[in-house]
Coordinates of C-alpha atoms and ligand atoms in Angstrom, one line a residue:
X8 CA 0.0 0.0 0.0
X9 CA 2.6 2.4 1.5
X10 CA 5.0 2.0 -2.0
X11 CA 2.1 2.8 -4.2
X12 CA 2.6 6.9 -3.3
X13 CA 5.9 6.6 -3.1
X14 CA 7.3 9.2 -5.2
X15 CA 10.4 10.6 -7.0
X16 CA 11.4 14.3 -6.1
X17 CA 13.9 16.0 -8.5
X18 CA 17.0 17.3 -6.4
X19 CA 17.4 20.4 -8.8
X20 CA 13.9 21.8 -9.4
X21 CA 11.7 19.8 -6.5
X22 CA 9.2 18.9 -10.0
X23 CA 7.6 15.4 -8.8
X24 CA 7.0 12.1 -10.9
X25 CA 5.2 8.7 -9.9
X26 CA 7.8 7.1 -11.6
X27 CA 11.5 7.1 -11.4
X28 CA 13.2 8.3 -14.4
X29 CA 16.8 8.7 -15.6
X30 CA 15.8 12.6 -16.5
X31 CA 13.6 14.7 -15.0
X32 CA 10.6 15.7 -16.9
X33 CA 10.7 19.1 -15.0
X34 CA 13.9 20.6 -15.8
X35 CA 15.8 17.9 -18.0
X36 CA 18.3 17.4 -15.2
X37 CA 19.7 13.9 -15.2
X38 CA 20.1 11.2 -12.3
X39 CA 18.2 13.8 -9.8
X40 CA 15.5 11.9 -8.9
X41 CA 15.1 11.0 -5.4
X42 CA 12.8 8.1 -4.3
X43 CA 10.9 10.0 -1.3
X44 CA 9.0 8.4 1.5
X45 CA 5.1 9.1 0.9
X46 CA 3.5 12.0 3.6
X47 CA 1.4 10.5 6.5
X48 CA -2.7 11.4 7.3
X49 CA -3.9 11.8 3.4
X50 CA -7.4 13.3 3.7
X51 CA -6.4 15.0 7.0
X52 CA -9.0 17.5 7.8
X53 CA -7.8 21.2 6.5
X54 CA -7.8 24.7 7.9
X55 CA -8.9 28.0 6.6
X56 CA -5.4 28.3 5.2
X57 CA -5.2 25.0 3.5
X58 CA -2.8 23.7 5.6
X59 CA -3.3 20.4 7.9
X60 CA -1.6 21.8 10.8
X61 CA -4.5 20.9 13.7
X62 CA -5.2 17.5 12.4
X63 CA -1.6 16.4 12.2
X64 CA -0.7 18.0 15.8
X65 CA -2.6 20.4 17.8
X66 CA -0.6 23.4 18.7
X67 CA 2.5 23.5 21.2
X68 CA 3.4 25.3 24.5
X69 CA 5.3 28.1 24.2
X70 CA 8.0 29.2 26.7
X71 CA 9.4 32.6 27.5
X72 CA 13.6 31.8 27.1
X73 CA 14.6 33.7 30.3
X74 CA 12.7 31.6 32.2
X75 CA 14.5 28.4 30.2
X76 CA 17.4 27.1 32.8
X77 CA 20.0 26.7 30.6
X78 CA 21.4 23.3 31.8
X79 CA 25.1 22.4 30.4
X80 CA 25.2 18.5 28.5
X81 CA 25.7 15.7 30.1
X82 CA 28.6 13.8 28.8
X83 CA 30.3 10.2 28.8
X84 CA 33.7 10.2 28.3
X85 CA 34.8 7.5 26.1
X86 CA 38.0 7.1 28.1
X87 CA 40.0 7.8 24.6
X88 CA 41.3 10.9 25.1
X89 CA 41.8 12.4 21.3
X90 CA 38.5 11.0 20.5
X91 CA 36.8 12.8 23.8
X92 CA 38.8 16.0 22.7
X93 CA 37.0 16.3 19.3
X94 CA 33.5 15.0 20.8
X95 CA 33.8 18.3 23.4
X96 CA 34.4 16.0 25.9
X97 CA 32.8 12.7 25.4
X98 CA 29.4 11.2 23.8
X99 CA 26.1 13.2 24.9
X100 CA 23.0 11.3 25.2
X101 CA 20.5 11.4 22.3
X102 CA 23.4 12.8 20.3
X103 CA 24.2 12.0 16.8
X104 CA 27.3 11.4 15.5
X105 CA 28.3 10.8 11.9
X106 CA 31.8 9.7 11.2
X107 CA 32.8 10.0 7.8
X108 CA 36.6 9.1 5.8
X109 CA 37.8 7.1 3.2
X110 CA 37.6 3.4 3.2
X111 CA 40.3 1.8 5.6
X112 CA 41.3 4.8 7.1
X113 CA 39.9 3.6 10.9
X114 CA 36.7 3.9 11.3
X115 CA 35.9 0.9 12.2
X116 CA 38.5 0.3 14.9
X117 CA 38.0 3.6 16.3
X118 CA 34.6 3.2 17.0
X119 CA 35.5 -0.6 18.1
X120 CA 38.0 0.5 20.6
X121 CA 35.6 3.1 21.6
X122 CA 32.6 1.1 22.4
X123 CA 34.5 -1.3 24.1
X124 CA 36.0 1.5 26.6
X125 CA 32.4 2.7 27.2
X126 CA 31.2 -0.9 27.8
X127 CA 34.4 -1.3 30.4
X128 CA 33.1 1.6 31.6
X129 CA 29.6 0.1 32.6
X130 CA 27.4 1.7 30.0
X131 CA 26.3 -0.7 27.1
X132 CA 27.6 -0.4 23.6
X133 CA 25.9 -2.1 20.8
X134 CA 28.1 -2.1 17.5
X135 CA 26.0 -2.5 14.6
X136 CA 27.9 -4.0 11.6
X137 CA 26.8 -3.9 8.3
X138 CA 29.7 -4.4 6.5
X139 CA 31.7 -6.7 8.1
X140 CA 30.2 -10.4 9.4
X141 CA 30.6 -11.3 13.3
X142 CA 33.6 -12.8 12.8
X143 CA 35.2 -10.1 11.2
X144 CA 34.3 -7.6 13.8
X145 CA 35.6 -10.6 16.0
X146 CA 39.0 -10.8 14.1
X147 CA 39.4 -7.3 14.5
X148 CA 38.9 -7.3 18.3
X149 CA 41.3 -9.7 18.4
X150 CA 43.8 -7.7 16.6
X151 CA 43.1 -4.6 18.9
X152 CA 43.9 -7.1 22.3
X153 CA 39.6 -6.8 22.9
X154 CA 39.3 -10.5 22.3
X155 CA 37.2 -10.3 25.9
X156 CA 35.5 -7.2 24.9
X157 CA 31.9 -7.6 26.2
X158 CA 31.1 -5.2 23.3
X159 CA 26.8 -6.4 21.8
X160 CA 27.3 -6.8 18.3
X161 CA 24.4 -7.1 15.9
X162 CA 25.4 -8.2 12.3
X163 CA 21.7 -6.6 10.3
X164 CA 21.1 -4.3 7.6
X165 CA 17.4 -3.8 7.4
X166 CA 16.1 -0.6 10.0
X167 CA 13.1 -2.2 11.2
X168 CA 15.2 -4.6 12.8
X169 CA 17.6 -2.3 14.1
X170 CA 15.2 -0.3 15.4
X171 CA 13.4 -2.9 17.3
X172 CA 16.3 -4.2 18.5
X173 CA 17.6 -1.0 19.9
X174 CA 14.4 -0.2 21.5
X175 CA 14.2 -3.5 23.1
X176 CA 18.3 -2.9 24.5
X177 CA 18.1 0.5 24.6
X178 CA 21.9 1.2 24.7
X179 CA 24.1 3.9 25.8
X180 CA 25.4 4.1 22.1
X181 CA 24.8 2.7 18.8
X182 CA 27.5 2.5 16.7
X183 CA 26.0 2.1 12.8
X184 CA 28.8 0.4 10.7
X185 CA 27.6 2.0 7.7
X186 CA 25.1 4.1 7.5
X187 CA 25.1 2.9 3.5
X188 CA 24.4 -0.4 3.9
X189 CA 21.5 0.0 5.9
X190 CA 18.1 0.3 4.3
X191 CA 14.5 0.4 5.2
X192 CA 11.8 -1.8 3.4
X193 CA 9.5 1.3 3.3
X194 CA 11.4 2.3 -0.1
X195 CA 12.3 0.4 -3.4
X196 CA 15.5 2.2 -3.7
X197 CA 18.9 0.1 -3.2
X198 CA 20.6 0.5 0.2
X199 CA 23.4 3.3 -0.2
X200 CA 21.4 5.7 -2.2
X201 CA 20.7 9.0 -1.4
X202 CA 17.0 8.5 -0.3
X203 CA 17.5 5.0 1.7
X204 CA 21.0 6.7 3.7
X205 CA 18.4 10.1 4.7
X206 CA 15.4 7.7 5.3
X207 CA 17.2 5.1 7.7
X208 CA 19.5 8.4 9.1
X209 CA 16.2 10.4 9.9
X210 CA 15.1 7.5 11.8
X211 CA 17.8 6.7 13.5
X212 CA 18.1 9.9 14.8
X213 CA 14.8 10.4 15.6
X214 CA 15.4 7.3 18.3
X215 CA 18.6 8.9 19.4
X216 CA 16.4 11.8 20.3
X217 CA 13.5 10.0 21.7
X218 CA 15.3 7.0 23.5
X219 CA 18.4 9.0 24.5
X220 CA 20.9 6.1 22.8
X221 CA 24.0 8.5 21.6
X222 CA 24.0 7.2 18.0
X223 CA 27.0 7.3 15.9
X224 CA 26.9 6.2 12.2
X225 CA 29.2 6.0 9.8
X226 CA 30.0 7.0 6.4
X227 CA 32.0 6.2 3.9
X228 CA 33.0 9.8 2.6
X229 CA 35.5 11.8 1.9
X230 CA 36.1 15.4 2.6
X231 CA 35.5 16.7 -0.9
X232 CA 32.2 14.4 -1.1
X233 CA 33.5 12.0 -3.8
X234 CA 30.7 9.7 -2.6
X235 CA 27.7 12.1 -2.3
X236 CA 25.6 9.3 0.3
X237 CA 26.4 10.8 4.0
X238 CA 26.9 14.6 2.9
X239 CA 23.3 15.0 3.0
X240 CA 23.3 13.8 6.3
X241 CA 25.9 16.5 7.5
X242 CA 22.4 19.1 8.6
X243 CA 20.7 16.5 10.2
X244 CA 23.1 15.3 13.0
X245 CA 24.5 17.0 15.7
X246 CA 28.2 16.6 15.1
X247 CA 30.1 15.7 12.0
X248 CA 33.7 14.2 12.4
X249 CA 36.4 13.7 9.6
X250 CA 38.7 10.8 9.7
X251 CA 42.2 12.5 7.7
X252 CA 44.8 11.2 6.7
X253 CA 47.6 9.9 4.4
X254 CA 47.2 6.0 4.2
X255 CA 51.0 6.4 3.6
X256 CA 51.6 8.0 6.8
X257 CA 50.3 6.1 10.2
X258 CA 49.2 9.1 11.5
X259 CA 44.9 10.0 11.9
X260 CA 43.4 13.0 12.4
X261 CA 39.8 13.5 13.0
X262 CA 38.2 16.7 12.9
X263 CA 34.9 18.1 14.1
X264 CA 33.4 19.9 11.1
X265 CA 30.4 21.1 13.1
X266 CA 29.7 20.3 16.8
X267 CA 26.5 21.1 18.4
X268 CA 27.9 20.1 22.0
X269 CA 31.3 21.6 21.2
X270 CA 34.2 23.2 19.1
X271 CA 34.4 22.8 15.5
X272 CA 38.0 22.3 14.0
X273 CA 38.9 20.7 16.8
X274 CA 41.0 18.1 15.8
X275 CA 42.2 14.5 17.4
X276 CA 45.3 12.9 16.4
X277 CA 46.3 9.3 16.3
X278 CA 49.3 6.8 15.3
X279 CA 47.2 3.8 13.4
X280 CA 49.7 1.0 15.5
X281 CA 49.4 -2.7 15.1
X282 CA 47.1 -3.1 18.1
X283 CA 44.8 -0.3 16.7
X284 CA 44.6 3.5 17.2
X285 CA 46.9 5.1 20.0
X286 CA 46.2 8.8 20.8
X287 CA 49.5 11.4 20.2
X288 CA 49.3 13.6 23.2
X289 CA 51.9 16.2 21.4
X290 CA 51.3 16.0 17.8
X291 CA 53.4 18.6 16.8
X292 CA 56.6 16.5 16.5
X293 CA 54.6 14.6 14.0
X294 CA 54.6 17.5 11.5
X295 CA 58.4 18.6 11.7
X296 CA 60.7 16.5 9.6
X297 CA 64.5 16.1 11.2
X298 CA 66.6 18.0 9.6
X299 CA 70.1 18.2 11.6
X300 CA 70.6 22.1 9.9
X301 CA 68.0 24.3 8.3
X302 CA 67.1 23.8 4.7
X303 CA 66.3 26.5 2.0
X304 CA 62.4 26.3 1.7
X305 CA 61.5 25.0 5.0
X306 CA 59.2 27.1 7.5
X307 CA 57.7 25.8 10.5
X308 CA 54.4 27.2 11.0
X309 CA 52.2 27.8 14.2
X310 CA 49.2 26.7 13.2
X311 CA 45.7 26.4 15.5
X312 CA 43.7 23.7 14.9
X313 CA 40.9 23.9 17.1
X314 CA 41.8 24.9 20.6
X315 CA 45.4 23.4 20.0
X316 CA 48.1 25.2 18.6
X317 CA 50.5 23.2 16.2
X318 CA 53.7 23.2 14.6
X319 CA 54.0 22.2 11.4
X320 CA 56.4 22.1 8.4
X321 CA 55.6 24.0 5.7
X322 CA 58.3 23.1 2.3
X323 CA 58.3 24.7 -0.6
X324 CA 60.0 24.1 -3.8
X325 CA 61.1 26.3 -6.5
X326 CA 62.6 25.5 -9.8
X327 CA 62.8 26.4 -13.2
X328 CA 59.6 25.8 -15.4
X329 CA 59.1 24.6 -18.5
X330 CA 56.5 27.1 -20.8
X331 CA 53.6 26.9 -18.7
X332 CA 55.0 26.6 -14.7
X333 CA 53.5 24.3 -12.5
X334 CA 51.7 25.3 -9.0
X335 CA 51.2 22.7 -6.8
X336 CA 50.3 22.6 -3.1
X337 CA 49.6 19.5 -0.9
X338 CA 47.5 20.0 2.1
X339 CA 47.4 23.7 1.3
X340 CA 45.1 25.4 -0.7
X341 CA 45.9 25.9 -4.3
X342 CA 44.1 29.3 -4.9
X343 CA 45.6 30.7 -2.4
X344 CA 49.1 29.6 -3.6
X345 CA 48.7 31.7 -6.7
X346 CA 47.1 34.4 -4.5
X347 CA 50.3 34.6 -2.6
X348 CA 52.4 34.5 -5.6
X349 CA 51.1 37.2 -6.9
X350 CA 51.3 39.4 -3.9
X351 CA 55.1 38.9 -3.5
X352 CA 55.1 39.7 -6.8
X353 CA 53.6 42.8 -6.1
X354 CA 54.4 44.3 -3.0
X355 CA 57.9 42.6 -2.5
X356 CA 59.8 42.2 -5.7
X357 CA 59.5 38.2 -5.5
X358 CA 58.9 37.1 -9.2
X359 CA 58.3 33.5 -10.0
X360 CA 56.2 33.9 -12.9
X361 CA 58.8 31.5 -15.3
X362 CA 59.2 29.0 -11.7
X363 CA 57.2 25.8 -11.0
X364 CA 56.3 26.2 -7.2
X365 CA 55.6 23.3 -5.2
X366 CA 54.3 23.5 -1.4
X367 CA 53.8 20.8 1.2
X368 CA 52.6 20.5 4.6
X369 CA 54.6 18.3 6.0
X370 CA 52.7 14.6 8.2
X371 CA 50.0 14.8 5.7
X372 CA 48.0 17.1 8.0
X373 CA 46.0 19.6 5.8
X374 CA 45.5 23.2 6.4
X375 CA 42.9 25.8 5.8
X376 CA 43.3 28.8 7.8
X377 CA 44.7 31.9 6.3
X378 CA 47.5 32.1 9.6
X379 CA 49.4 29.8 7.5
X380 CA 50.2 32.5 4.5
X381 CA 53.3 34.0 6.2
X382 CA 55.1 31.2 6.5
X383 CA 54.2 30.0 2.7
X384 CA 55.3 32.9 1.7
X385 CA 58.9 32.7 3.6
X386 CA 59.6 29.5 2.4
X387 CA 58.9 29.8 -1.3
X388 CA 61.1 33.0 -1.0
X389 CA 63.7 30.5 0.8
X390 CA 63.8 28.4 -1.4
X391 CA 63.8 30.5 -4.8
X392 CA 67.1 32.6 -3.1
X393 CA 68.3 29.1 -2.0
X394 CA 68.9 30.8 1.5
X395 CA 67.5 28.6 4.7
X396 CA 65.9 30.5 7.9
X397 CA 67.5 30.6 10.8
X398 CA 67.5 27.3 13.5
X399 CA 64.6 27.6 15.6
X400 CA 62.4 29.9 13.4
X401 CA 58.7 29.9 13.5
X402 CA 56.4 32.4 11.8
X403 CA 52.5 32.6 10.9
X404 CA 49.9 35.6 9.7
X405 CA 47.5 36.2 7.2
X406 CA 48.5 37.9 3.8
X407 CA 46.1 40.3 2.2
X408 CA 46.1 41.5 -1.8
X409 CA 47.1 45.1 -0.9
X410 CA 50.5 43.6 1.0
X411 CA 49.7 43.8 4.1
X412 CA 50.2 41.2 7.2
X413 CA 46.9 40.3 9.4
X414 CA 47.0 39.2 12.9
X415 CA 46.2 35.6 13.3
X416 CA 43.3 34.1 16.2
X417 CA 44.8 33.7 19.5
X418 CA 48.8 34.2 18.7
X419 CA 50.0 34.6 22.2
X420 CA 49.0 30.8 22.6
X421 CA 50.6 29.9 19.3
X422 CA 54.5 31.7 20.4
X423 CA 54.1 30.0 23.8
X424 CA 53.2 26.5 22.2
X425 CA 56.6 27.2 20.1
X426 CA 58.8 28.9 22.5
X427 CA 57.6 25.3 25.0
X428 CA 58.9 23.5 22.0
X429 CA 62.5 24.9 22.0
X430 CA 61.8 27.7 18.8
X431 CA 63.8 30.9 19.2
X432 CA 62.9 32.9 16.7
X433 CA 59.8 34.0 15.6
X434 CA 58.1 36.7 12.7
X435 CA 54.6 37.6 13.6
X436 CA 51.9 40.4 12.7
X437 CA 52.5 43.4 14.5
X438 CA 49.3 42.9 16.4
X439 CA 50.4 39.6 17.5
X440 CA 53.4 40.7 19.2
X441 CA 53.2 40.4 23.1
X442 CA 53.5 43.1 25.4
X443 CA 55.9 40.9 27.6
X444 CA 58.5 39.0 26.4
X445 CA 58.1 35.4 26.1
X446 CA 61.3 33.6 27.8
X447 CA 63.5 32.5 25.3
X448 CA 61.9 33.2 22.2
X449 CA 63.0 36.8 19.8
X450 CA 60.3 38.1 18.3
X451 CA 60.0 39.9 15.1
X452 CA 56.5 42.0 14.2
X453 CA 55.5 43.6 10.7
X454 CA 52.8 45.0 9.2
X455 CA 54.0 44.4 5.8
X456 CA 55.5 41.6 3.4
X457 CA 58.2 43.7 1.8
X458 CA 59.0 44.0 5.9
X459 CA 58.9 40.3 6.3
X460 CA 61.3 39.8 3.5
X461 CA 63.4 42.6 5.0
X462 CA 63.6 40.7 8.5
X463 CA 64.5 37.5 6.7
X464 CA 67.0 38.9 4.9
X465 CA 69.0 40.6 8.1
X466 CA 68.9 37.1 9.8
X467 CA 70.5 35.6 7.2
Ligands
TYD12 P1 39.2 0.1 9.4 O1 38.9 0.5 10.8 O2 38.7 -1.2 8.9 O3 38.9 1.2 8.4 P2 37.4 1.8 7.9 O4 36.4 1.2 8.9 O5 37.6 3.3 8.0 O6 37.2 1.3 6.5 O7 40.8 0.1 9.3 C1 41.4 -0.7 8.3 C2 42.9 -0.4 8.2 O8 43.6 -0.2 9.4 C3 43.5 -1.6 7.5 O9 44.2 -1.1 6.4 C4 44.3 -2.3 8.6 C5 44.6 -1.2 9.5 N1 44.8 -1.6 10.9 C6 46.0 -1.5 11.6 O10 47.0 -1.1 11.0 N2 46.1 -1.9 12.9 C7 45.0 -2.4 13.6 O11 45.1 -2.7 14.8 C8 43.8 -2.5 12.9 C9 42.6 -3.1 13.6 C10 43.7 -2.1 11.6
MG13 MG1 34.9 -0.1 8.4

């Protein structure tokens, strides 16, 4: 009965069919039909505005906010540290929780290692897997030392039965391992598309929120949305975390990308070991490569990422170019590379129009905020004059078009994090220079690039 108004929305216009259809009879678009669940109380009585508000509900209280106590979340730890960090401090009750990253990044042995601290813990973890049989899971424990782990695992794709079998449990958290692979009979479409991963999501979340299981589902997904299924998702749950990382490189970073119940860009960092996921209290020996004496083109930058300030090496490479030079950045932004060619073009003499120019952050770790321009800057200007910086040297600010340096968020944080780290020397916007001197640490301020260059160029 239900399937026979099921119908097919078209993502680009919202124009319905009955049918689904490779194009939309709407617009034309192609592939943006969306099966969509059919609406509930047909023939529901309507009101002077057309609408079926009073027969679907009745109206709500209202309450005047000032008279709302503002109560603070509770939270459970999860007893991993970097994971807790991220979270804002742990899992909150009826929270949801989507975890998204390439496949074989860690997910799944995250959340493994996770559950199984919570059930230690005395709260009851359920880990639902979709992917993997029992056994896998069960290899995978073994692997991680949990081979006793009292951990429930449910091996089901269909919702229903997830559903009822939460209800009937009612756990402290639900781990969904994947979100794609779970669908719900109430639609025709195959598990993993777009309108079975919001239909099962929706629902799931509506039982987090009912029930007060924290619910945490996962998605295979990476940053850029290469597989569209869990980005949808991203408005619906409370907090959205980013596994990162280089599968070359052991090391893990998960970021919040939005947090309800706490920072976002708060990032946790793990070593992937052979007995799973260890946190890395100090990450920022991670992202400093060894070098027993400077090197042309190597900057270390002071870089906040979340609440934490960071070191990290920034390289750069310049070299001569064939007829149409080459600009390439990992982990950094590639617009802003050519942005910050051009300015040092500009406003301090730098030319590199006939170079190739290569930039890498060094660990894999990728940045985003405009802090790190300075120190891009310094270190394609190293490298082109083949001139390294000074031995302890650490620099970051934000570069604008017209030449001029911009103070970065929080930089009395980011020169103590260095100068706790052994750095001496440091070149920072003029706004970010403290008013007493940090122990051990020189400090350089300008308001200008063609000043930067002049700094660098008296220390060498
Ligand atoms: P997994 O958690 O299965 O990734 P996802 O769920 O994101 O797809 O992690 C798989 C990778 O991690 C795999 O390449 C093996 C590696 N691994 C370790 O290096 N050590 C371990 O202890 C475990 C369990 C996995
Ligand atoms: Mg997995």
């Amino acid at each position: 009965m239900a399937k026979d108004k099921t119908q097919y929305v078209c993502s680009e216009c919202g124009g319905t069919s009955p049918k689904w259809l490779g194009k939309c009879p709407s617009c034309g678009a192609w592939n943006s039909l969306v099966e969509q669940a059919p609406a509930a109380a047909p023939g529901a009585a309507q009101n002077r505005f057309g609408n079926t508000f009073a027969a679907l509900g009745g109206a709500s209280e209202l309450a005047v906010l000032a008279e709302i106590e503002a109560t603070d979340v509770a939270r459970t730890a999860t007893g991993l540290e970097e994971l807790d960090r991220v979270l804002g401090g742990g899992i909150v009750p009826g929270g949801v929780t989507l975890i998204g990253g390439d496949p074989g990044i860690g997910k799944s042995t995250l959340l493994l290692q996770a559950a199984d601290a919570l059930q230690k813990a005395g709260q009851i973890a359920l880990y639902v897997t979709g992917e993997e049989s029992g056994a896998q899971v069960a290899l995978r424990a073994h692997r991680l030392g949990l081979e006793r782990s009292q951990v429930q695992l449910m091996a089901e794709i269909q919702l229903e039965k997830i559903l009822a079998t939460l209800d009937a449990h009612r756990p402290a958290i639900a781990i969904i391992d994947s979100i794609q692979t779970v669908y719900s009979d109430q639609l025709t479409s195959a598990p993993g598309s777009v309108a079975q991963v919001r239909e099962c999501a929706a629902h799931l979340t509506r039982f987090a929120k009912a029930s007060g299981t924290a619910v945490v589902l996962v998605g295979h997904v990476t940053k850029e949305g290469a597989l569209a299924g869990p980005r949808v998702l991203e408005h619906m749950v409370d907090t959205v975390l980013y596994f990162e990382g280089d599968t070359h490189s052991s090391f893990r970073l998960v970021r919040a990308i939005k947090n309800r119940f706490g920072a976002v860009n708060e990032i946790g960092v793990f070593a992937m070991t052979e007995r799973g996921l260890r946190g890395v209290a100090n990450p920022s020996a991670i992202f400093l490569s060894q070098h027993a004496q400077p090197v042309p083109g190597s900057v270390v930058l002071v870089t906040l990422e979340g609440t934490r300030p960071m070191l990290v090496e920034i390289q750069a490479l310049v070299d001569d170019g064939g007829p149409s030079p080459r600009r390439l950045s990992v982990g950094l932004e590639r617009d802003r590379l050519a942005m910050l060619l051009a300015v040092l073009h500009r406003h301090a003499g730098v030319a590199s129009m006939d170079q190739d120019v290569f930039v890498n952050a060094v660990g894999g770790v990728r940045i985003t905020e405009p802090a790190a321009d300075l120190a891009v800057m310094l270190a394609i200007s190293s490298s082109l004059r083949g001139k390294a910086l000074p031995k302890g040297f650490v620099a970051f600010g934000e570069v604008g078009l017209a030449g001029e340096v911009r103070p970065a968020p929080r930089g009395q944080e980011r020169l103590r994090e260095a100068a706790k780290l052994g750095f001496s020397v440091a070149l920072v916007p003029k706004a970010n220079a403290p008013k007493k001197p940090i122990e051990g640490l020189t400090i350089h301020a300008i308001d200008r690039v063609d000043e930067a260059m002049a700094v660098v160029r008296q220390l060498d």
